[in-house]
Coordinates of C-alpha atoms in Angstrom, one line a residue:
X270 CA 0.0 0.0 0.0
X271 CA 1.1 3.5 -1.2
X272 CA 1.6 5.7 1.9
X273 CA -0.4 8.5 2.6
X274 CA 1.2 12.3 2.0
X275 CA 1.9 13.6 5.1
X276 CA -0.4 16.3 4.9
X277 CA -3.7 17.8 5.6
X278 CA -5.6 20.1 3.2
X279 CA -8.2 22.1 2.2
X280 CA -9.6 23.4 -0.9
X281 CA -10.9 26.8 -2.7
X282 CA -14.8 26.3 -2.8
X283 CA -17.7 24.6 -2.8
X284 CA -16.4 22.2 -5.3
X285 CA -13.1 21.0 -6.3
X286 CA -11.6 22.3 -9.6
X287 CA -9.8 20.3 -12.1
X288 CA -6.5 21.5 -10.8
X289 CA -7.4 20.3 -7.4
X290 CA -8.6 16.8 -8.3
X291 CA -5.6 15.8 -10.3
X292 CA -2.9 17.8 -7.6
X293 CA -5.1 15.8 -4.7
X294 CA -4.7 12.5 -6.8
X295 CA -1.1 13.1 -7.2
X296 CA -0.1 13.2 -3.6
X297 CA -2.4 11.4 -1.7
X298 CA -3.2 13.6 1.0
X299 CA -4.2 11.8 4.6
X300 CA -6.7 14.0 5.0
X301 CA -8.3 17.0 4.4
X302 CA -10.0 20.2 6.2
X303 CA -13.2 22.3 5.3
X304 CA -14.4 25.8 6.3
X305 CA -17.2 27.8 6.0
X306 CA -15.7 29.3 2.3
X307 CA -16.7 25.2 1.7
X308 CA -20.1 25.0 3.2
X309 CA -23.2 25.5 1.6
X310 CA -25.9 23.2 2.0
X311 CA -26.0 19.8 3.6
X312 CA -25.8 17.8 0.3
X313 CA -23.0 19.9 -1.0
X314 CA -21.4 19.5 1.9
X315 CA -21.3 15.5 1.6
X316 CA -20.9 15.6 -2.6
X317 CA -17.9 17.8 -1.4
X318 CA -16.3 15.1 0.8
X319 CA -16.8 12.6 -1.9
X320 CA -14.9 14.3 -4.1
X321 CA -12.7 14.7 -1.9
X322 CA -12.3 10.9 -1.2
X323 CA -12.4 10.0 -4.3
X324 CA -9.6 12.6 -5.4
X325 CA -7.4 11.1 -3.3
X326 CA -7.8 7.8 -3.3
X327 CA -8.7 6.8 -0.3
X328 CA -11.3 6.7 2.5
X329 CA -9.5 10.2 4.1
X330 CA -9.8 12.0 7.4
X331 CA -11.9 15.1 6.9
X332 CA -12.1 17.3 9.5
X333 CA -13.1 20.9 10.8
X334 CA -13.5 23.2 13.8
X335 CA -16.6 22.8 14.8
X336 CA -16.2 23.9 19.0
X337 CA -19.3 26.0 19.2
X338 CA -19.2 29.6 20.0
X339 CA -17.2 31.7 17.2
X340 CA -15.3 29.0 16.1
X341 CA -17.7 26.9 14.4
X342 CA -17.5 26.5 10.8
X343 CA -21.0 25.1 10.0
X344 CA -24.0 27.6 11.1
X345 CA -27.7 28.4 11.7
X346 CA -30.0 27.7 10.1
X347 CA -28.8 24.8 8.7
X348 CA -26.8 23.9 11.6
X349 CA -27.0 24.6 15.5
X350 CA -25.5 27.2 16.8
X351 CA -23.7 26.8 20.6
X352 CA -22.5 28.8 23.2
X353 CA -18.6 29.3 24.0
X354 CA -17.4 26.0 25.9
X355 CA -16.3 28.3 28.3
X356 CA -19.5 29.6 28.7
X357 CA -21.4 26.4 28.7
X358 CA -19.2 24.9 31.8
X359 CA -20.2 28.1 34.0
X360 CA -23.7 27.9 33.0
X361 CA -23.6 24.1 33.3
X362 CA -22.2 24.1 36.5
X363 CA -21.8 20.4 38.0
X364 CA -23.7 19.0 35.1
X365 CA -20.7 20.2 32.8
X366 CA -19.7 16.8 31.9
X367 CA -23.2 16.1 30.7
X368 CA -23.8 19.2 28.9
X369 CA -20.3 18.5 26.9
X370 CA -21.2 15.2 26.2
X371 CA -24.7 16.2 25.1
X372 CA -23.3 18.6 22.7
X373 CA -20.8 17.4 21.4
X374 CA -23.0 14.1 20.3
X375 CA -25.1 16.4 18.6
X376 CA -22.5 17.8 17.0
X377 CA -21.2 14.8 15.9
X378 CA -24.4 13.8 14.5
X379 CA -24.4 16.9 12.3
X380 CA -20.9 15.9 11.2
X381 CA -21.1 12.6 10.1
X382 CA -24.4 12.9 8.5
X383 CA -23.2 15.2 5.6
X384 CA -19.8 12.8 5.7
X385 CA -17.2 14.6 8.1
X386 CA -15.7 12.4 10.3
X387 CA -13.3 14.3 12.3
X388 CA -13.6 17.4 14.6
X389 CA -10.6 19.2 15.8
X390 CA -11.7 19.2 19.1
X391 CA -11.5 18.1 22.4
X392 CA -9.4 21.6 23.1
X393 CA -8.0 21.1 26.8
X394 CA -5.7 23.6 26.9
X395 CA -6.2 25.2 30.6
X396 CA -7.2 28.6 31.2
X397 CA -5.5 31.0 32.9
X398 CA -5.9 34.4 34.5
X399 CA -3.8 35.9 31.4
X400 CA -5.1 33.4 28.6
X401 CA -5.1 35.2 25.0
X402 CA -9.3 36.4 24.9
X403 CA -8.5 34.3 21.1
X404 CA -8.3 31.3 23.2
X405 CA -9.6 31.6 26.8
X406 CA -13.3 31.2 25.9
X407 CA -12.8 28.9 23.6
X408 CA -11.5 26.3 27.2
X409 CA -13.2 24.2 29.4
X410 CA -11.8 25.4 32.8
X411 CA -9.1 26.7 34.7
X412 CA -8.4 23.2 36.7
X413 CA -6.4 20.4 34.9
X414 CA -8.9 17.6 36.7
X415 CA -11.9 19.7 34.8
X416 CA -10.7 20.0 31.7
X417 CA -9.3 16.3 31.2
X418 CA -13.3 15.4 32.7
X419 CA -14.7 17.3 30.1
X420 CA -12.1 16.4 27.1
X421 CA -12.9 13.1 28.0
X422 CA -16.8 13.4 27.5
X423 CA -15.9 15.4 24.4
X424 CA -14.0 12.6 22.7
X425 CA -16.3 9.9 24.1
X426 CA -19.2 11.6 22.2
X427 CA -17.7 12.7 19.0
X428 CA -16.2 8.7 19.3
X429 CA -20.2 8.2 19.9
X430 CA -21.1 9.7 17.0
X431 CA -18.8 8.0 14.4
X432 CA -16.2 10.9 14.5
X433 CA -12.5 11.2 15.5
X434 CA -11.6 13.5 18.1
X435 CA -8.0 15.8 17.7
X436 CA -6.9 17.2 21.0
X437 CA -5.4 20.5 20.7
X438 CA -2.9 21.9 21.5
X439 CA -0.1 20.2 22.8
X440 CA 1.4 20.3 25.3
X441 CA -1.0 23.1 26.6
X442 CA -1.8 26.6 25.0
X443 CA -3.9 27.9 27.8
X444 CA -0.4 30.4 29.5
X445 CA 0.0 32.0 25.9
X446 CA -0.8 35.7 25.8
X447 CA -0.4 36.4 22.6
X448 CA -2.6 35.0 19.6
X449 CA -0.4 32.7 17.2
X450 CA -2.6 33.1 14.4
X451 CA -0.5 36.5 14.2
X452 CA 2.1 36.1 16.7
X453 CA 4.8 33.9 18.6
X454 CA 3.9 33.1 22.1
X455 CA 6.4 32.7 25.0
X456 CA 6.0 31.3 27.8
X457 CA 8.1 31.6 30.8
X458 CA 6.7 29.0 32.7
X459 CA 9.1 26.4 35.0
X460 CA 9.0 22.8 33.9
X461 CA 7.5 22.0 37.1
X462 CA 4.6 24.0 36.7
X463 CA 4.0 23.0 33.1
X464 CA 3.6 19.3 34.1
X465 CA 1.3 20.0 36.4
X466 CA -0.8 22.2 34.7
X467 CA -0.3 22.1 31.5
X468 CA 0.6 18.9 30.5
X469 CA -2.0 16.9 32.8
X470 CA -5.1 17.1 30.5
X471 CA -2.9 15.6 27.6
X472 CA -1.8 12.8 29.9
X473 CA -5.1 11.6 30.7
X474 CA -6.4 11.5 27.4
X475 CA -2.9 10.1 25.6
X476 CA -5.3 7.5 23.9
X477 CA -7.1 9.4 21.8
X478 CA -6.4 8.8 17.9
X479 CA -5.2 12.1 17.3
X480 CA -3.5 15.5 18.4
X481 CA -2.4 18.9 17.4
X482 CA 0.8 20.8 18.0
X483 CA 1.1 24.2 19.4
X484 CA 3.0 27.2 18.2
X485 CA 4.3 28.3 20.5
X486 CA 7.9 28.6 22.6
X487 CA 8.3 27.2 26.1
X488 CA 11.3 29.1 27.4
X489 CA 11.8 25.9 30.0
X490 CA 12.0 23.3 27.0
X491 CA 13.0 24.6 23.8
X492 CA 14.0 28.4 22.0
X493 CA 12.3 26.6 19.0
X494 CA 8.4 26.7 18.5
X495 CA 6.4 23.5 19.7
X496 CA 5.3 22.5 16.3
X497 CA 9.0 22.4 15.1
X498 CA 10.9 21.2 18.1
X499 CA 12.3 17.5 18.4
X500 CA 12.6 18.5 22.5
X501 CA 8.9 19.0 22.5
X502 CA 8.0 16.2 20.3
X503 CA 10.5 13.8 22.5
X504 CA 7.8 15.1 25.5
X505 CA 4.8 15.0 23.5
X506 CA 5.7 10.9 22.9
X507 CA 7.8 9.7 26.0
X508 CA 6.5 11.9 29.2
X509 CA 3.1 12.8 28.3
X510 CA 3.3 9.2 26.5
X511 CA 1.2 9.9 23.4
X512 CA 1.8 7.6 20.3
X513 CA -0.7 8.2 18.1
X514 CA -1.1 10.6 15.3
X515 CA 0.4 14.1 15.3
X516 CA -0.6 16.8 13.7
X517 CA 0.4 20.3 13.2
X518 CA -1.8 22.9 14.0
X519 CA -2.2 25.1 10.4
X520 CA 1.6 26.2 9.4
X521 CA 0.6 29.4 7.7
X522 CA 0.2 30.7 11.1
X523 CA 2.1 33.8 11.5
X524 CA 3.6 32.5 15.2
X525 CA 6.1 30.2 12.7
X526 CA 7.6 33.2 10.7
X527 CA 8.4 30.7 7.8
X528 CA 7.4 29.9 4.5
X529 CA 4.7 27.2 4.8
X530 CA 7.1 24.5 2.9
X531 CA 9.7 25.7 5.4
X532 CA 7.8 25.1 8.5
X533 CA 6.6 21.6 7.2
X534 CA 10.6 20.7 6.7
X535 CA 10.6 21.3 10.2
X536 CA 7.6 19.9 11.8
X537 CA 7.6 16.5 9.7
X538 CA 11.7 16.6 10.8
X539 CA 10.5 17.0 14.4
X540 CA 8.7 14.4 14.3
X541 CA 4.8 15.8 13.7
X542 CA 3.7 13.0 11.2
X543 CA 1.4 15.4 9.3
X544 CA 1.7 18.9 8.3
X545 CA -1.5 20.9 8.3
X546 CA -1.9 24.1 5.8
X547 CA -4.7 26.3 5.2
X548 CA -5.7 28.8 3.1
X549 CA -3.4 29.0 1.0
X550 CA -3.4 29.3 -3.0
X551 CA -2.8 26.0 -5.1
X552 CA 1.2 26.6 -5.5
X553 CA 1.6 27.1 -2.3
X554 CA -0.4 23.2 -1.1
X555 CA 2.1 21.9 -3.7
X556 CA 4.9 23.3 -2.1
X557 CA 3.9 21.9 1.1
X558 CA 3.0 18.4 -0.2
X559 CA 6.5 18.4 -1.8
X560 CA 8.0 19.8 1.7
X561 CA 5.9 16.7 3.4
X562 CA 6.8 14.0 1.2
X563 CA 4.8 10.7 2.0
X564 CA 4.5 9.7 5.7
X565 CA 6.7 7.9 7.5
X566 CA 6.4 4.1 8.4
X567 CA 5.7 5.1 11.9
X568 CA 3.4 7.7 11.2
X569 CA 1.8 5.7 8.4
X570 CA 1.4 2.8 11.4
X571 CA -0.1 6.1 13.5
X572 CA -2.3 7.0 10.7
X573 CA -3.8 3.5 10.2
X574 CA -4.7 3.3 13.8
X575 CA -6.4 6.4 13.8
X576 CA -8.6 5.2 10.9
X577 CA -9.4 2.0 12.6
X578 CA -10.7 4.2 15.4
X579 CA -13.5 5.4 13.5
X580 CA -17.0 3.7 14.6
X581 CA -20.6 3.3 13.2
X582 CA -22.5 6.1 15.4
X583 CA -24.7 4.4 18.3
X584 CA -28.2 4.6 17.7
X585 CA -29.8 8.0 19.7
X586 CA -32.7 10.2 19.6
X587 CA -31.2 13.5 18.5
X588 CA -34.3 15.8 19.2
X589 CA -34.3 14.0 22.8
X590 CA -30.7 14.6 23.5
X591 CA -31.2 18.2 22.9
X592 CA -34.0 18.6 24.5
X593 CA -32.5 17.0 27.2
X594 CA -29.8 19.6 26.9
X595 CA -31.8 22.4 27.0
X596 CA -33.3 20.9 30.2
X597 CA -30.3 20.9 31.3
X598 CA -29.3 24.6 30.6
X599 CA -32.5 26.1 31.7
X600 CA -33.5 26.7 28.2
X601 CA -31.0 28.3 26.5
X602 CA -28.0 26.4 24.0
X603 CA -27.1 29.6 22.4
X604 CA -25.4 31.8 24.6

């Protein structure tokens, strides 16, 4: 079996062009990402992810960011819409477990019936009293014991639901000031402290299929960015102990200050075993799938595992788990 390209991308429109087809055929992509530029309608949505498929070759990964509050990619009215996590674990209380797992089936259900079987989500980075307002709503607590509780019932529904869960981002966002969709964060942090904050959720939940790298610099590990240090990567796999599928977060982020096919170099030589890139034009992906090459034998092995990991949803009453939700809320899902 041809290995997969060690990447993970998206594409213009609503559709795919003839140029994307035949450059999608010709590397082979793991997987691929949509957004809302890709999201019209329900059946276009799943005649999208065919193509996709089909393109390359193979029963891809597609994912998305589909967390609820203003990152969400698919909308009302064709979609729900969902309050912040953040916001959902105050109002939620001691039922916050619950009310994650509730929605987060739901959401699942939404994905997988127009044919997306990923989410990049459980996010258990933990909150602090200076987390970036980019992020800090976006969490599920300020506690480590919280958030791996709740990343837990995230992945366990989205698992529920015939979707693969991505936890982001390791080894921990949640100290980062600064937003690394524009800039580099650093973070001063001991070692100490890290492992017992930081690192904790992504300990407990070292099972999950798949993950996402951070970009971002930990002044007690590495001078070099997460995504595109081997130091980080040797934690990621042997302290934190995960040893399933690694991917980057998107590598056009401005916290990199590369050229995307630079900053895939890197990662892949770090040890990610698949490069993410977004919104970029069509020379650019091919740059990137070049810069990626095919995947490893170990990350192929990783790759394989994760798509073993995808189930055939469990058989629920949608309109009863939200109703059940709203119960639960007092009424309101929204925010």
């Amino acid at each position: 079996m041809r290995p997969f390209g060690a990447t993970i991308l998206d594409a213009m429109g609503h559709q795919l062009s003839v140029e994307e087809k035949a450059f999608f055929r010709d590397v082979r992509p793991f997987g691929f990402i949509l957004f809302a530029r890709n999201i019209v309608s329900p059946d276009q949505v799943r005649a999208l992810c065919d193509e996709m498929r089909e393109a390359a070759g193979h029963e891809a990964v597609i994912t998305i960011d589909q967390e609820g509050g203003r990152v969400q990619r698919m909308r009302a009215p064709l979609w729900r819409d969902w309050m912040p996590p953040m916001e959902l674990a105050a109002r939620a209380g001691e039922r916050a477990t619950k009310a994650f797992y509730l929605m987060y089936r739901i959401i699942a259900h939404e994905l997988h019936s127009v044919g997306i079987d990923s989410n990049c989500a459980p996010l258990i980075d933990v909150a602090g009293p200076n987390t970036h307002p980019f992020l800090r709503n976006r969490c599920y607590g300020e506690t480590p014991g919280q958030v791996a509780q709740i990343g837990r019932a995230v992945a366990d529904a989205l698992l529920a639901g015939g979707v693969l869960p991505v936890m982001k981002h390791m080894p921990g966002h949640g100290r980062a000031t600064l937003d690394s969709h524009h800039n580099l964060p650093r973070v001063d942090a001991r070692r100490i402290d890290l492992e017992a904050v930081d690192f904790a959720p992504f300990r407990s939940l070292r099972d999950l299929p798949m993950g996402m790298t951070a970009h971002l610099v930990y002044d007690a590990l590495d001078d070099t960015p997460a995504t595109l240090s081997p130091e980080v990567m040797r934690i990621i796999r042997d302290d934190i102990g995960f040893d399933n599928l690694v991917m980057t977060d998107d590598i056009s982020m401005k916290a990199l200050q590369m050229t995307p096919a630079e900053s895939t170099r890197a990662a892949i030589a770090a040890g990610c075993d698949v490069a993410l890139f977004c919104n970029g034009p069509l020379e650019e992906r091919r740059a990137v799938a070049e810069a990626a090459g095919e995947m490893t034998t170990a990350a192929q092995t990783r790759a394989l595992r994760a798509l073993d990991a995808r189930q055939t949803p469990d058989d629920v009453d949608i309109d009863a788990l939200s109703a059940q939700l709203e119960t639960l809320l007092g009424g309101e899902l929204h925010g």
